[in-house]
Short mmCIF file of C-alpha atoms in Angstrom, two decimals:
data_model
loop_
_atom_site.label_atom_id
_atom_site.label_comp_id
_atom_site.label_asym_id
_atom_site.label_seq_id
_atom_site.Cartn_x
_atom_site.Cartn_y
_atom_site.Cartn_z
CA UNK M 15 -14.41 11.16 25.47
CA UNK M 16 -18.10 11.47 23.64
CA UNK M 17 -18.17 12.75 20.20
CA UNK M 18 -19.47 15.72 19.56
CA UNK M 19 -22.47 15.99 17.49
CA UNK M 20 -21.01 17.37 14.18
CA UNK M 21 -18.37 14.27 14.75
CA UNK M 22 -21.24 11.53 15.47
CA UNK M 23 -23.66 12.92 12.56
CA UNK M 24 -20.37 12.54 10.27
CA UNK M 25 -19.07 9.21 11.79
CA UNK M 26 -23.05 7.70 10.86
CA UNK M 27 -22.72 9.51 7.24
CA UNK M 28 -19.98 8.04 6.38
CA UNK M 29 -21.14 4.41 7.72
CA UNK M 30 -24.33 4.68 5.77
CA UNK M 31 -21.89 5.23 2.47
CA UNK M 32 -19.76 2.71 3.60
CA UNK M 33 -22.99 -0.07 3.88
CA UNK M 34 -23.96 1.43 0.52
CA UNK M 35 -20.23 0.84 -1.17
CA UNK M 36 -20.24 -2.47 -0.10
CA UNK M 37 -23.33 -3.16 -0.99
CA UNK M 38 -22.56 -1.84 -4.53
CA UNK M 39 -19.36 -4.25 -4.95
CA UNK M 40 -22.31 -7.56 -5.52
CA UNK M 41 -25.62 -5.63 -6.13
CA UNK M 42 -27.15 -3.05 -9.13
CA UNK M 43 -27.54 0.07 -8.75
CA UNK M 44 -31.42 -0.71 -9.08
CA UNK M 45 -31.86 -3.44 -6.50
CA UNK M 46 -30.06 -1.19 -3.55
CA UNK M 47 -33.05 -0.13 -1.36
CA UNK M 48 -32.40 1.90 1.97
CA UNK M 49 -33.73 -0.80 3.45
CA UNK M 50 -31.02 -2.92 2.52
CA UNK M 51 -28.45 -0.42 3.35
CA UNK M 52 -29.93 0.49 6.85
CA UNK M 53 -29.98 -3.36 7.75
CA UNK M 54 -25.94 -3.02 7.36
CA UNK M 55 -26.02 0.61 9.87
CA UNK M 56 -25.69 -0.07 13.47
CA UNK M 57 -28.70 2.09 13.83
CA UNK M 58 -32.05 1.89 12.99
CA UNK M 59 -33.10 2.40 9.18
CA UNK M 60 -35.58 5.45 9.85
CA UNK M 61 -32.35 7.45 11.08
CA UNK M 62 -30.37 7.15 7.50
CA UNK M 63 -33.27 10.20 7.20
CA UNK M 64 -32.03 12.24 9.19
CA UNK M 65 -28.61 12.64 7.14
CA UNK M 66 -30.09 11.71 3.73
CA UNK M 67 -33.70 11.47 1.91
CA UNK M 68 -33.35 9.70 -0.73
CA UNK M 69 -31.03 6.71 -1.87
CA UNK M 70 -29.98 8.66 -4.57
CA UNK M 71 -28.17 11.06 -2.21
CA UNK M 72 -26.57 8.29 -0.79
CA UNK M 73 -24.93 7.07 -3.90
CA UNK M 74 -24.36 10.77 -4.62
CA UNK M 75 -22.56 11.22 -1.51
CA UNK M 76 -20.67 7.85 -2.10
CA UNK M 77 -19.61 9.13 -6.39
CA UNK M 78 -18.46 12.49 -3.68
CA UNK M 79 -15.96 10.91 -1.63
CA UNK M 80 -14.60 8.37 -5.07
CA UNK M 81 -13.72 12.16 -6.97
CA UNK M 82 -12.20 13.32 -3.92
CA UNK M 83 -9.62 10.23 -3.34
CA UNK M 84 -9.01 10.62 -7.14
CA UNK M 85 -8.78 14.44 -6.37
CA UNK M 86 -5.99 13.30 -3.94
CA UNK M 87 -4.10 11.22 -6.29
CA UNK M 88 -3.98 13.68 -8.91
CA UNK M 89 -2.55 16.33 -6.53
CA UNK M 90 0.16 13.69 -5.83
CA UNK M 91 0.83 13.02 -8.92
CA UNK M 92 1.53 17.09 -9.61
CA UNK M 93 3.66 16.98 -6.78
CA UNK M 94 6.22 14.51 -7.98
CA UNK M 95 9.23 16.58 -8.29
CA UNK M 96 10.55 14.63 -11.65
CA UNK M 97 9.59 15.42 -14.94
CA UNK M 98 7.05 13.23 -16.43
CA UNK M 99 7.11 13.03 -20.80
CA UNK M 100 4.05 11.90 -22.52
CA UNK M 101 4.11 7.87 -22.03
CA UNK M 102 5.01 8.24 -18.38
CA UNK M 103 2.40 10.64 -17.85
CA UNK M 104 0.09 9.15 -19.61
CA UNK M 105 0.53 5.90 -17.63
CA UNK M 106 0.49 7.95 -14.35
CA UNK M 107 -2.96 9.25 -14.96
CA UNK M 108 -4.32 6.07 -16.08
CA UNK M 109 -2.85 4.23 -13.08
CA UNK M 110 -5.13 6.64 -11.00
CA UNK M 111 -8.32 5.51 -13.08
CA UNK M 112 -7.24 1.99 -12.70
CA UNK M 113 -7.35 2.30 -8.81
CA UNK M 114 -10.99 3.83 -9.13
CA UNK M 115 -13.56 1.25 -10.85
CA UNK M 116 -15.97 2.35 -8.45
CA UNK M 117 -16.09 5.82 -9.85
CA UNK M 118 -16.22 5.06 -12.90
CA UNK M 119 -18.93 2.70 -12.82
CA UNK M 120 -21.23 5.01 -10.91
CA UNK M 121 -20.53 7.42 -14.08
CA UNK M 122 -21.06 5.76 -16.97
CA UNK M 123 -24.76 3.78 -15.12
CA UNK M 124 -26.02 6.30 -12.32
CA UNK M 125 -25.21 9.61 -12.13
CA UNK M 126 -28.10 11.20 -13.95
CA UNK M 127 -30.18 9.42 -11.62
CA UNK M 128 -28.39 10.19 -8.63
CA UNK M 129 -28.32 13.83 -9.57
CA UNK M 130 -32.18 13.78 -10.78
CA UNK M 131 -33.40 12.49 -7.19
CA UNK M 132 -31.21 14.99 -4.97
CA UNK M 133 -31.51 17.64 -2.93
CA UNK M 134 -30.21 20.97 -4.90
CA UNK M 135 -28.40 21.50 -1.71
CA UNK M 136 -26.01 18.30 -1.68
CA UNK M 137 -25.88 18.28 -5.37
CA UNK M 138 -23.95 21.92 -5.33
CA UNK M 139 -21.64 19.93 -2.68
CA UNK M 140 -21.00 17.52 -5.01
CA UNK M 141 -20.14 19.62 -8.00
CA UNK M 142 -17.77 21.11 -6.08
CA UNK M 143 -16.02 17.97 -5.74
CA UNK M 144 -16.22 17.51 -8.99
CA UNK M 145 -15.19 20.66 -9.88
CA UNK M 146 -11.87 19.95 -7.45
CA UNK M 147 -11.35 16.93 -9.70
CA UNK M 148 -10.76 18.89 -12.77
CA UNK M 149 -9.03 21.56 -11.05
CA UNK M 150 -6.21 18.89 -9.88
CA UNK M 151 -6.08 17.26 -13.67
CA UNK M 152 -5.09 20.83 -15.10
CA UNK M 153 -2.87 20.73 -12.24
CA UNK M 154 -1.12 17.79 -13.24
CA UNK M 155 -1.18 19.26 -17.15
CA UNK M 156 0.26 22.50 -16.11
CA UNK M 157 3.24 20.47 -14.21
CA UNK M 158 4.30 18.41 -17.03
CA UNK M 159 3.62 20.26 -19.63
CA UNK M 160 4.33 23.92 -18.94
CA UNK M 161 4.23 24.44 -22.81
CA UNK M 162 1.00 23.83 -23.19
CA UNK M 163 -1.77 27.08 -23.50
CA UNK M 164 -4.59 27.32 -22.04
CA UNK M 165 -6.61 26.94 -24.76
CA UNK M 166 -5.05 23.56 -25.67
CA UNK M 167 -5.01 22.42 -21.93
CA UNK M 168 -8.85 23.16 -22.15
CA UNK M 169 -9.17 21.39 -25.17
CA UNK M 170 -7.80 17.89 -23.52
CA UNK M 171 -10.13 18.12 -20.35
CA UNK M 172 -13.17 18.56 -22.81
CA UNK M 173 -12.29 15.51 -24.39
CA UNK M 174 -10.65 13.39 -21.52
CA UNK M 175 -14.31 13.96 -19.21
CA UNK M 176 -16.37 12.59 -21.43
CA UNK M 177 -14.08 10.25 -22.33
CA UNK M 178 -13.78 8.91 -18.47
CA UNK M 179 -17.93 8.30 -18.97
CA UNK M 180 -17.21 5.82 -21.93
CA UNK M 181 -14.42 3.75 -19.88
CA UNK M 182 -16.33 1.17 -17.58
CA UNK M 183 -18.53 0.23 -20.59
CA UNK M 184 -15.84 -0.53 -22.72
CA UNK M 185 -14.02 -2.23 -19.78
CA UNK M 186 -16.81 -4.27 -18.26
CA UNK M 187 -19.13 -5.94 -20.30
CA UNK M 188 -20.94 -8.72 -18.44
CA UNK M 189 -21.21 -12.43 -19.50
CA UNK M 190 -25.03 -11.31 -21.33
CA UNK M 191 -22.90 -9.03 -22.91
CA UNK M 192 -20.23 -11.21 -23.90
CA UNK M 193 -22.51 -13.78 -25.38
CA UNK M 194 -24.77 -11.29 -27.35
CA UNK M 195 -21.85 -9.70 -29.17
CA UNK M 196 -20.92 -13.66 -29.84
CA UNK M 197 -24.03 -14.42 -31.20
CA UNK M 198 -24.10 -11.27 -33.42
CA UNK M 199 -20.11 -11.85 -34.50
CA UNK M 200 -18.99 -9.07 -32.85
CA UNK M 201 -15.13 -8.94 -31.72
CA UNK M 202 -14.86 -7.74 -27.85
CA UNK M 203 -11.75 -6.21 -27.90
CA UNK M 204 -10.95 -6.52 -24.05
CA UNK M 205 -9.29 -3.27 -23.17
CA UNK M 206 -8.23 -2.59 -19.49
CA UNK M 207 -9.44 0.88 -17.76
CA UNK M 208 -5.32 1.39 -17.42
CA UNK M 209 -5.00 0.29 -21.74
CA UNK M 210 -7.58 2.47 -22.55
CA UNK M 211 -6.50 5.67 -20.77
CA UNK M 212 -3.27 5.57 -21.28
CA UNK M 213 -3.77 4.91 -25.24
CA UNK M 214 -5.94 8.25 -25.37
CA UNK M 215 -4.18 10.21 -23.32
CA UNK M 216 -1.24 9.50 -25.40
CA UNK M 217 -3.12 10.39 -28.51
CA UNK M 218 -4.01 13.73 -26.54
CA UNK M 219 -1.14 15.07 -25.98
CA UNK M 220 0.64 13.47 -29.16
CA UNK M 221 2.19 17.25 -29.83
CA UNK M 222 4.55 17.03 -26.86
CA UNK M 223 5.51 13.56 -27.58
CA UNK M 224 8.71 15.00 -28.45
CA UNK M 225 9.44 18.55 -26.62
#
């Protein structure tokens, strides 16, 4: 039975993010043309216009679908019917950063210049993902930790987002990296995205360490 067009137009979307992804496991942000990532399509590279102008919205679309699957594990996490205290918690939500390196790396090196080279109109889409993103994490707080206000439940998603921007630096210095901080005797002190999130987060929510 033929797709209908809505289906097909989605179906070649989603393999045009899909060539970019991989493409994005070996190569910079920098050096990903749409050439490149049309010559992975199964269609011609002129049509990747036809769903998206720029490479930028391509990588935009890509950062989309990475806060949406961490969307999804959030909402699982809130639906776990046993009480969570701070460590486990804490070690729950940094298990679901762990599983997204991707996300985090577009982040911390891209996003202004994804957002600066897109359409207003797919950049509202994304925001809304986004937006979904923090929505589950106060979720998650408000499960756990039903004695927490507002205002202090506010408080730890103003720090923890900007916080999530800092991670894949911290995480992922290259071997250039390495060697300059060598050369200029400075300690690397290794941290894992799960260390590091799960140390703050603990530090967070210190106050209902013991409740």
């Amino acid at each position: 039975m033929p797709k209908s067009s809505e289906e097909q137009a989605q179906a070649r979307r989603d393999e045009i993010v899909n060539a970019c992804a991989e493409l994005y496991e070996t190569m910079s942000f920098r050096d990903i043309t749409l050439k490149e990532i049309g010559q992975r399509t199964s269609f011609t590279r002129t049509s990747i216009y036809n769903y998206f102008e720029t490479r930028e919205e391509i990588f935009l679309a890509l950062t989309q679908r990475e806060y949406e699957a961490w969307t999804a594990d959030l909402n699982a996490l809130a639906a776990r019917e046993e009480p969570l205290a701070v460590e486990a918690f804490a070690g729950e939500l940094a298990r679901t950063l762990e599983r997204r390196p991707r996300l985090l790396k577009l982040m911390a090196m891209n996003l202004y210049d994804m957002e600066a080279n897109t359409r207003l109109e797919n950049l509202v889409v994304f925001k809304k993902a986004y937006y979904g993103a923090i929505q589950a994490l106060a979720g998650c707080l408000r499960r756990f930790f039903p004695q927490m206000s507002e205002q202090d439940a506010q408080s730890f998603l103003y720090l923890f987002l900007p916080f999530m921007f800092g991670i894949y630096p911290y995480t992922s210095a290259t071997d250039k990296q390495r060697e300059a901080m060598r050369l200029a005797h400075l300690d690397y002190p290794g941290f894992s995205v799960y260390e590091l999130t799960r140390t703050f987060v603990e530090k967070l929510l210190a106050p209902y360490l013991h409740e």
